[in-house]
Amino acid sequence: MFERLDAMEAKYEELLAKQSSEEVLNDYNLLKDISKEKADLEETVVCYRNYKQTLKNLEETKIMESDPEFAEMAKEELARLEEEKERLYHELEIALVPKDENDGKNVVMEIRGAAGGDEANIFAGDLFRMYSYYAEKNGWKVEVTHSIEGEAGGFSQIECMIKGQNVYSLLKYESGSHRVQRVPETESQGRVHTSTATVLVIPEVENVNIDINESDLKIDVYHSSGAGGQSVNTSNSAVRITHIPTGVVVTCQNERSQLKNKEQAMKLLKVKINNEMQEKQMAENAMERKTKIGTGDRSEKIRTYNYPQNRVTDHRINFSIMELDRVMDGYLDPIIDALVNEDMRLKLAGVKSE
């Protein structure tokens, strides 16, 4: 651990020297890259230097403790410094946890009604509303790109872009199967039904380097409709693209222009193909899967929303909150905070076992 910290401190000093060199000052792009790299290291280096200074202060205070005149004062100071040392050590452990390079990115979210017919579609709509409220609370922007409304309400499928600061860092735990237990509006006997909807969250990746042959694409155009369509049934502006080799399908209908919808759909296609490639690579890496909270697969049941008991339970971390009504209004913070903390615990355990 300390060898890595020493190397980071040396790298920080090297970048600091480079930053003020004439060569770098005359090259805007190089200056920008070096400044970013230095900034990424700065917080950890400052913490490490504070830790080393605290160790030095501890040694000096221990010497003072042997002097009767300062013994009592030194004892109090030693207790404070020991506490400070533990705090800084824990911060350094966290700083060395590998960062998810996608944490700061926007996301593509896809919600589908699954088992349960009309009630599943209604629940998919409830989940979309929940995430929309959560996004609003965080100052994020939600842009629907495609939707298919359910006959009884909700959506059989809805896709959107969620844009803002660190969106993926908080929503990356939401992929999987969400289960609802409640009495549907259509249930005349008052029986509780169980239905499911699936959620998929993918980080938006710009400049994805994936070559796609036009001959591998099946492109369909049709009338826009639903939550994303502004030109409902007035023109064939919506675009659906199928990538034949992978079977990946994307649809975009939020723009009035067919050309703009096609451009957006191609961007989404690359993001989804890139995600499939990464998921395949991760599946081959058993250790990476072991340190993740869940697999992110649609089939994995991650959470239950129990309306009769006003309870939400996340099965991956055995966490429950008796405030389902507030959760459905976007109060997701307690659940996501618990997931973030468990994710950090697992990663710290991995760092300590290296």
CSV table of C-alpha atoms in Angstrom, one decimal:
chain,number,residue,atom,x,y,z
A,1,MET,CA,0.0,0.0,0.0
A,2,PHE,CA,2.7,2.5,1.0
A,3,GLU,CA,4.8,1.6,-2.0
A,4,ARG,CA,1.8,2.6,-4.2
A,5,LEU,CA,1.4,5.8,-2.3
A,6,ASP,CA,5.1,6.7,-2.6
A,7,ALA,CA,4.9,6.1,-6.3
A,8,MET,CA,1.8,8.3,-6.6
A,9,GLU,CA,3.5,11.1,-4.6
A,10,ALA,CA,6.6,10.9,-6.9
A,11,LYS,CA,4.3,11.0,-10.0
A,12,TYR,CA,2.5,14.0,-8.6
A,13,GLU,CA,5.8,15.9,-8.1
A,14,GLU,CA,6.9,15.0,-11.6
A,15,LEU,CA,3.6,16.3,-13.0
A,16,LEU,CA,3.9,19.5,-10.9
A,17,ALA,CA,7.3,20.2,-12.5
A,18,LYS,CA,6.1,19.4,-16.0
A,19,GLN,CA,3.1,21.7,-15.6
A,20,SER,CA,5.3,24.8,-15.3
A,21,SER,CA,7.7,23.9,-18.0
A,22,GLU,CA,7.8,26.0,-21.2
A,23,GLU,CA,7.1,23.0,-23.4
A,24,VAL,CA,3.8,22.2,-21.6
A,25,LEU,CA,2.7,25.8,-21.2
A,26,ASN,CA,3.0,26.3,-25.0
A,27,ASP,CA,0.8,23.2,-25.7
A,28,TYR,CA,-2.8,23.7,-24.5
A,29,ASN,CA,-3.9,20.0,-24.9
A,30,LEU,CA,-0.8,18.7,-23.2
A,31,LEU,CA,-1.3,21.2,-20.3
A,32,LYS,CA,-4.9,20.1,-20.0
A,33,ASP,CA,-4.0,16.4,-19.8
A,34,ILE,CA,-1.2,17.0,-17.3
A,35,SER,CA,-3.4,19.2,-15.2
A,36,LYS,CA,-6.2,16.6,-15.1
A,37,GLU,CA,-3.7,13.8,-14.2
A,38,LYS,CA,-2.3,16.0,-11.4
A,39,ALA,CA,-5.7,16.8,-10.1
A,40,ASP,CA,-6.7,13.1,-10.0
A,41,LEU,CA,-3.7,12.5,-7.7
A,42,GLU,CA,-3.8,15.6,-5.6
A,43,GLU,CA,-6.4,14.6,-3.0
A,44,THR,CA,-4.7,11.2,-2.3
A,45,VAL,CA,-1.2,12.8,-2.1
A,46,VAL,CA,-2.4,15.5,0.3
A,47,CYS,CA,-4.0,12.8,2.5
A,48,TYR,CA,-0.8,10.7,2.4
A,49,ARG,CA,1.3,13.7,3.4
A,50,ASN,CA,-1.1,14.5,6.3
A,51,TYR,CA,-0.8,10.8,7.3
A,52,LYS,CA,3.0,11.0,7.4
A,53,GLN,CA,2.9,14.2,9.3
A,54,THR,CA,0.6,12.7,11.8
A,55,LEU,CA,3.0,9.7,12.3
A,56,LYS,CA,5.8,12.2,12.9
A,57,ASN,CA,3.7,14.2,15.4
A,58,LEU,CA,2.9,10.9,17.2
A,59,GLU,CA,6.6,10.1,17.6
A,60,GLU,CA,7.3,13.6,18.9
A,61,THR,CA,4.4,13.5,21.4
A,62,LYS,CA,5.5,10.1,22.7
A,63,ILE,CA,8.8,11.7,23.7
A,64,MET,CA,7.0,14.5,25.5
A,65,GLU,CA,5.0,11.9,27.4
A,66,SER,CA,8.1,10.9,29.4
A,67,ASP,CA,8.3,14.4,30.8
A,68,PRO,CA,6.2,14.6,34.0
A,69,GLU,CA,5.4,18.3,33.3
A,70,PHE,CA,3.8,17.5,29.9
A,71,ALA,CA,2.6,13.9,30.5
A,72,GLU,CA,-1.1,14.7,31.0
A,73,MET,CA,-1.3,17.0,28.0
A,74,ALA,CA,0.8,14.5,25.9
A,75,LYS,CA,-1.6,11.7,26.8
A,76,GLU,CA,-4.6,13.7,25.5
A,77,GLU,CA,-2.8,14.7,22.3
A,78,LEU,CA,-1.7,11.1,21.7
A,79,ALA,CA,-5.3,9.9,21.8
A,80,ARG,CA,-6.3,12.6,19.3
A,81,LEU,CA,-3.4,11.8,17.0
A,82,GLU,CA,-4.2,8.0,17.1
A,83,GLU,CA,-7.7,8.8,16.1
A,84,GLU,CA,-6.5,11.1,13.3
A,85,LYS,CA,-4.1,8.4,12.1
A,86,GLU,CA,-6.9,5.8,11.9
A,87,ARG,CA,-9.1,8.2,10.0
A,88,LEU,CA,-6.4,9.1,7.5
A,89,TYR,CA,-5.4,5.5,7.0
A,90,HIS,CA,-9.0,4.6,6.2
A,91,GLU,CA,-9.2,7.5,3.7
A,92,LEU,CA,-6.0,6.2,2.0
A,93,GLU,CA,-7.5,2.7,1.7
A,94,ILE,CA,-10.6,4.2,0.0
A,95,ALA,CA,-8.4,6.3,-2.3
A,96,LEU,CA,-6.6,3.3,-3.5
A,97,VAL,CA,-9.8,1.4,-4.4
A,98,PRO,CA,-9.9,1.2,-8.2
A,99,LYS,CA,-12.1,3.8,-9.7
A,100,ASP,CA,-14.9,3.0,-12.1
A,101,GLU,CA,-14.1,5.1,-15.1
A,102,ASN,CA,-17.8,5.2,-16.1
A,103,ASP,CA,-19.0,6.8,-12.8
A,104,GLY,CA,-19.1,10.3,-14.1
A,105,LYS,CA,-21.0,9.4,-17.3
A,106,ASN,CA,-24.6,9.8,-18.4
A,107,VAL,CA,-26.7,6.6,-18.8
A,108,VAL,CA,-29.0,4.9,-21.1
A,109,MET,CA,-31.9,3.3,-19.1
A,110,GLU,CA,-34.3,0.7,-20.5
A,111,ILE,CA,-37.3,-0.5,-18.5
A,112,ARG,CA,-39.6,-3.3,-19.6
A,113,GLY,CA,-42.7,-4.9,-18.2
A,114,ALA,CA,-42.0,-8.6,-17.7
A,115,ALA,CA,-44.0,-11.2,-15.9
A,116,GLY,CA,-47.5,-10.1,-15.0
A,117,GLY,CA,-49.2,-8.8,-18.1
A,118,ASP,CA,-50.9,-5.4,-17.7
A,119,GLU,CA,-49.8,-5.1,-14.1
A,120,ALA,CA,-46.1,-5.5,-15.1
A,121,ASN,CA,-46.4,-2.7,-17.6
A,122,ILE,CA,-48.1,-0.5,-15.1
A,123,PHE,CA,-45.2,-1.2,-12.7
A,124,ALA,CA,-42.7,-0.4,-15.4
A,125,GLY,CA,-44.4,2.9,-15.7
A,126,ASP,CA,-44.2,3.4,-11.9
A,127,LEU,CA,-40.4,2.6,-12.0
A,128,PHE,CA,-39.9,5.2,-14.8
A,129,ARG,CA,-41.8,7.8,-12.7
A,130,MET,CA,-39.7,6.9,-9.6
A,131,TYR,CA,-36.4,7.3,-11.5
A,132,SER,CA,-37.6,10.5,-13.1
A,133,TYR,CA,-38.4,12.0,-9.7
A,134,TYR,CA,-35.0,10.8,-8.4
A,135,ALA,CA,-33.3,12.4,-11.4
A,136,GLU,CA,-35.2,15.7,-10.8
A,137,LYS,CA,-34.0,15.7,-7.2
A,138,ASN,CA,-30.4,15.3,-8.4
A,139,GLY,CA,-30.7,18.0,-11.1
A,140,TRP,CA,-30.5,15.5,-13.9
A,141,LYS,CA,-32.3,15.6,-17.3
A,142,VAL,CA,-34.4,12.7,-18.6
A,143,GLU,CA,-34.8,12.4,-22.3
A,144,VAL,CA,-37.2,9.6,-23.6
A,145,THR,CA,-35.9,8.1,-26.8
A,146,HIS,CA,-38.4,5.3,-27.3
A,147,SER,CA,-41.6,4.0,-25.6
A,148,ILE,CA,-44.3,1.5,-26.1
A,149,GLU,CA,-47.3,2.2,-23.9
A,150,GLY,CA,-49.2,-0.6,-22.2
A,151,GLU,CA,-52.9,-1.0,-23.0
A,152,ALA,CA,-53.9,-0.6,-19.3
A,153,GLY,CA,-51.3,2.1,-18.6
A,154,GLY,CA,-47.6,2.2,-18.0
A,155,PHE,CA,-45.1,0.9,-20.6
A,156,SER,CA,-44.3,-2.4,-22.0
A,157,GLN,CA,-41.0,-0.8,-22.8
A,158,ILE,CA,-39.5,2.6,-22.3
A,159,GLU,CA,-35.9,3.8,-23.0
A,160,CYS,CA,-34.4,7.1,-22.0
A,161,MET,CA,-31.1,9.0,-21.6
A,162,ILE,CA,-30.4,10.4,-18.1
A,163,LYS,CA,-27.9,13.2,-18.2
A,164,GLY,CA,-26.1,15.0,-15.4
A,165,GLN,CA,-23.3,14.8,-12.9
A,166,ASN,CA,-22.1,11.3,-11.9
A,167,VAL,CA,-25.4,9.7,-13.0
A,168,TYR,CA,-23.9,6.2,-13.6
A,169,SER,CA,-22.2,6.2,-10.2
A,170,LEU,CA,-25.6,6.2,-8.5
A,171,LEU,CA,-27.8,4.3,-11.0
A,172,LYS,CA,-25.4,1.5,-12.0
A,173,TYR,CA,-26.8,-0.7,-9.2
A,174,GLU,CA,-30.3,-0.6,-10.7
A,175,SER,CA,-29.9,-3.2,-13.5
A,176,GLY,CA,-31.9,-6.4,-12.9
A,177,SER,CA,-35.4,-7.7,-12.2
A,178,HIS,CA,-37.6,-5.6,-9.9
A,179,ARG,CA,-40.6,-7.4,-8.3
A,180,VAL,CA,-43.8,-5.8,-7.1
A,181,GLN,CA,-46.3,-7.3,-4.7
A,182,ARG,CA,-49.7,-5.5,-4.5
A,183,VAL,CA,-53.4,-5.6,-5.3
A,184,PRO,CA,-53.8,-4.6,-9.0
A,185,GLU,CA,-56.6,-2.1,-9.8
A,186,THR,CA,-58.1,-4.7,-12.1
A,187,GLU,CA,-58.3,-7.3,-9.2
A,188,SER,CA,-61.9,-7.6,-8.0
A,189,GLN,CA,-61.2,-10.1,-5.2
A,190,GLY,CA,-58.5,-8.0,-3.4
A,191,ARG,CA,-55.8,-10.6,-3.9
A,192,VAL,CA,-52.1,-9.6,-3.9
A,193,HIS,CA,-50.4,-10.3,-7.2
A,194,THR,CA,-46.7,-10.5,-7.9
A,195,SER,CA,-45.4,-9.0,-11.1
A,196,THR,CA,-41.9,-8.0,-12.4
A,197,ALA,CA,-40.3,-5.4,-14.6
A,198,THR,CA,-36.7,-5.4,-15.7
A,199,VAL,CA,-34.3,-2.4,-15.7
A,200,LEU,CA,-31.1,-2.1,-17.7
A,201,VAL,CA,-28.6,0.8,-17.1
A,202,ILE,CA,-25.7,1.3,-19.5
A,203,PRO,CA,-23.1,4.1,-19.2
A,204,GLU,CA,-23.1,6.4,-22.2
A,205,VAL,CA,-19.7,6.1,-23.9
A,206,GLU,CA,-18.7,8.8,-26.3
A,207,ASN,CA,-16.5,8.1,-29.3
A,208,VAL,CA,-17.0,4.3,-29.2
A,209,ASN,CA,-14.5,2.8,-31.6
A,210,ILE,CA,-16.8,0.1,-33.1
A,211,ASP,CA,-16.9,-0.5,-36.8
A,212,ILE,CA,-20.4,-1.3,-38.1
A,213,ASN,CA,-21.1,-2.3,-41.6
A,214,GLU,CA,-24.2,-0.9,-43.2
A,215,SER,CA,-24.9,-4.3,-44.7
A,216,ASP,CA,-25.2,-5.7,-41.1
A,217,LEU,CA,-28.1,-3.3,-40.3
A,218,LYS,CA,-31.8,-3.6,-40.8
A,219,ILE,CA,-33.4,-0.1,-40.7
A,220,ASP,CA,-37.1,0.5,-40.3
A,221,VAL,CA,-39.0,3.8,-40.2
A,222,TYR,CA,-42.5,4.3,-38.8
A,223,HIS,CA,-44.8,6.9,-37.1
A,224,SER,CA,-43.7,8.3,-33.8
A,225,SER,CA,-45.9,7.7,-30.8
A,226,GLY,CA,-46.0,7.7,-27.0
A,227,ALA,CA,-43.9,9.6,-24.5
A,228,GLY,CA,-41.0,10.3,-26.8
A,229,GLY,CA,-42.9,11.3,-30.0
A,230,GLN,CA,-43.5,14.9,-30.7
A,231,SER,CA,-44.8,14.3,-34.3
A,232,VAL,CA,-47.4,11.6,-33.4
A,233,ASN,CA,-48.7,9.9,-36.5
A,234,THR,CA,-47.8,12.8,-38.8
A,235,SER,CA,-44.6,11.4,-40.5
A,236,ASN,CA,-42.4,8.4,-40.6
A,237,SER,CA,-39.8,10.0,-38.3
A,238,ALA,CA,-39.2,7.2,-35.8
A,239,VAL,CA,-36.2,4.9,-36.6
A,240,ARG,CA,-35.6,1.3,-35.5
A,241,ILE,CA,-32.1,-0.2,-36.2
A,242,THR,CA,-31.3,-3.9,-35.8
A,243,HIS,CA,-27.7,-5.1,-35.8
A,244,ILE,CA,-28.1,-8.5,-37.4
A,245,PRO,CA,-24.8,-10.1,-36.1
A,246,THR,CA,-25.6,-9.4,-32.5
A,247,GLY,CA,-29.3,-9.1,-32.5
A,248,VAL,CA,-29.1,-5.7,-30.7
A,249,VAL,CA,-32.1,-3.5,-31.5
A,250,VAL,CA,-32.4,0.2,-30.8
A,251,THR,CA,-35.2,2.7,-31.5
A,252,CYS,CA,-35.3,6.4,-31.4
A,253,GLN,CA,-38.4,8.6,-31.8
A,254,ASN,CA,-37.8,11.7,-29.8
A,255,GLU,CA,-36.7,14.0,-32.7
A,256,ARG,CA,-39.0,15.3,-35.4
A,257,SER,CA,-36.4,14.6,-38.0
A,258,GLN,CA,-35.8,11.1,-39.3
A,259,LEU,CA,-32.2,11.9,-39.9
A,260,LYS,CA,-31.6,13.1,-36.3
A,261,ASN,CA,-33.4,10.0,-35.0
A,262,LYS,CA,-31.2,7.8,-37.1
A,263,GLU,CA,-28.0,9.6,-35.8
A,264,GLN,CA,-29.2,9.1,-32.2
A,265,ALA,CA,-30.2,5.5,-32.8
A,266,MET,CA,-26.7,4.7,-34.3
A,267,LYS,CA,-25.1,6.3,-31.2
A,268,LEU,CA,-27.3,4.1,-28.9
A,269,LEU,CA,-26.5,1.1,-31.0
A,270,LYS,CA,-22.8,1.5,-30.5
A,271,VAL,CA,-23.3,2.0,-26.8
A,272,LYS,CA,-25.3,-1.2,-26.5
A,273,ILE,CA,-22.9,-3.3,-28.6
A,274,ASN,CA,-20.0,-1.9,-26.5
A,275,ASN,CA,-21.9,-2.8,-23.3
A,276,GLU,CA,-22.5,-6.4,-24.6
A,277,MET,CA,-18.8,-6.8,-25.3
A,278,GLN,CA,-17.8,-5.5,-21.9
A,279,GLU,CA,-20.3,-7.8,-20.1
A,280,LYS,CA,-18.9,-10.7,-22.0
A,281,GLN,CA,-15.4,-9.8,-21.0
A,282,MET,CA,-16.5,-9.3,-17.4
A,283,ALA,CA,-18.2,-12.7,-17.4
A,284,GLU,CA,-14.8,-14.2,-18.2
A,285,ASN,CA,-13.3,-12.4,-15.3
A,286,ALA,CA,-14.6,-14.3,-12.2
A,287,MET,CA,-12.8,-12.0,-9.7
A,288,GLU,CA,-14.5,-8.9,-11.1
A,289,ARG,CA,-17.9,-10.5,-11.0
A,290,LYS,CA,-17.2,-11.6,-7.4
A,291,THR,CA,-16.5,-8.1,-6.2
A,292,LYS,CA,-19.6,-6.6,-7.9
A,293,ILE,CA,-23.0,-6.2,-6.2
A,294,GLY,CA,-25.0,-8.4,-8.4
A,295,THR,CA,-24.3,-9.3,-12.0
A,296,GLY,CA,-26.4,-6.6,-13.7
A,297,ASP,CA,-28.3,-9.3,-15.6
A,298,ARG,CA,-31.9,-8.6,-16.3
A,299,SER,CA,-32.9,-12.1,-14.9
A,300,GLU,CA,-31.4,-11.4,-11.5
A,301,LYS,CA,-34.1,-10.4,-8.9
A,302,ILE,CA,-32.6,-7.5,-7.1
A,303,ARG,CA,-35.5,-5.8,-5.3
A,304,THR,CA,-39.0,-6.3,-4.1
A,305,TYR,CA,-41.6,-3.5,-3.7
A,306,ASN,CA,-44.2,-4.8,-1.2
A,307,TYR,CA,-47.2,-2.4,-1.1
A,308,PRO,CA,-49.3,-4.0,1.7
A,309,GLN,CA,-46.3,-3.7,4.1
A,310,ASN,CA,-45.0,-0.4,2.6
A,311,ARG,CA,-41.6,-2.1,2.3
A,312,VAL,CA,-38.8,-2.1,-0.2
A,313,THR,CA,-36.2,-4.8,0.1
A,314,ASP,CA,-32.9,-5.0,-1.8
A,315,HIS,CA,-32.0,-8.7,-1.8
A,316,ARG,CA,-28.4,-8.3,-2.8
A,317,ILE,CA,-27.5,-6.6,0.5
A,318,ASN,CA,-30.5,-7.7,2.6
A,319,PHE,CA,-31.5,-4.1,3.1
A,320,SER,CA,-35.1,-3.1,3.8
A,321,ILE,CA,-36.8,0.3,4.2
A,322,MET,CA,-40.4,0.7,5.4
A,323,GLU,CA,-41.0,3.8,3.2
A,324,LEU,CA,-42.1,2.4,-0.1
A,325,ASP,CA,-44.5,5.3,-0.7
A,326,ARG,CA,-41.5,7.8,-0.4
A,327,VAL,CA,-39.2,5.6,-2.5
A,328,MET,CA,-41.8,5.6,-5.4
A,329,ASP,CA,-41.7,9.4,-5.2
A,330,GLY,CA,-38.0,9.4,-5.8
A,331,TYR,CA,-36.6,8.9,-2.3
A,332,LEU,CA,-34.0,6.4,-3.4
A,333,ASP,CA,-31.1,7.8,-1.4
A,334,PRO,CA,-31.2,5.3,1.6
A,335,ILE,CA,-31.2,2.3,-0.8
A,336,ILE,CA,-28.5,3.7,-3.1
A,337,ASP,CA,-26.3,4.8,-0.2
A,338,ALA,CA,-26.5,1.3,1.3
A,339,LEU,CA,-25.5,-0.2,-2.1
A,340,VAL,CA,-22.6,2.3,-2.5
A,341,ASN,CA,-21.3,1.5,1.0
A,342,GLU,CA,-21.5,-2.3,0.4
A,343,ASP,CA,-19.8,-1.8,-2.9
A,344,MET,CA,-17.0,0.1,-1.2
A,345,ARG,CA,-16.7,-2.6,1.5
A,346,LEU,CA,-16.2,-5.3,-1.1
A,347,LYS,CA,-13.7,-3.3,-3.0
A,348,LEU,CA,-11.7,-2.5,0.2
A,349,ALA,CA,-11.7,-6.2,1.0
A,350,GLY,CA,-10.3,-6.9,-2.4
A,351,VAL,CA,-7.6,-4.2,-1.9
A,352,LYS,CA,-6.6,-5.7,1.5
A,353,SER,CA,-6.3,-9.2,0.1
A,354,GLU,CA,-3.9,-8.1,-2.6
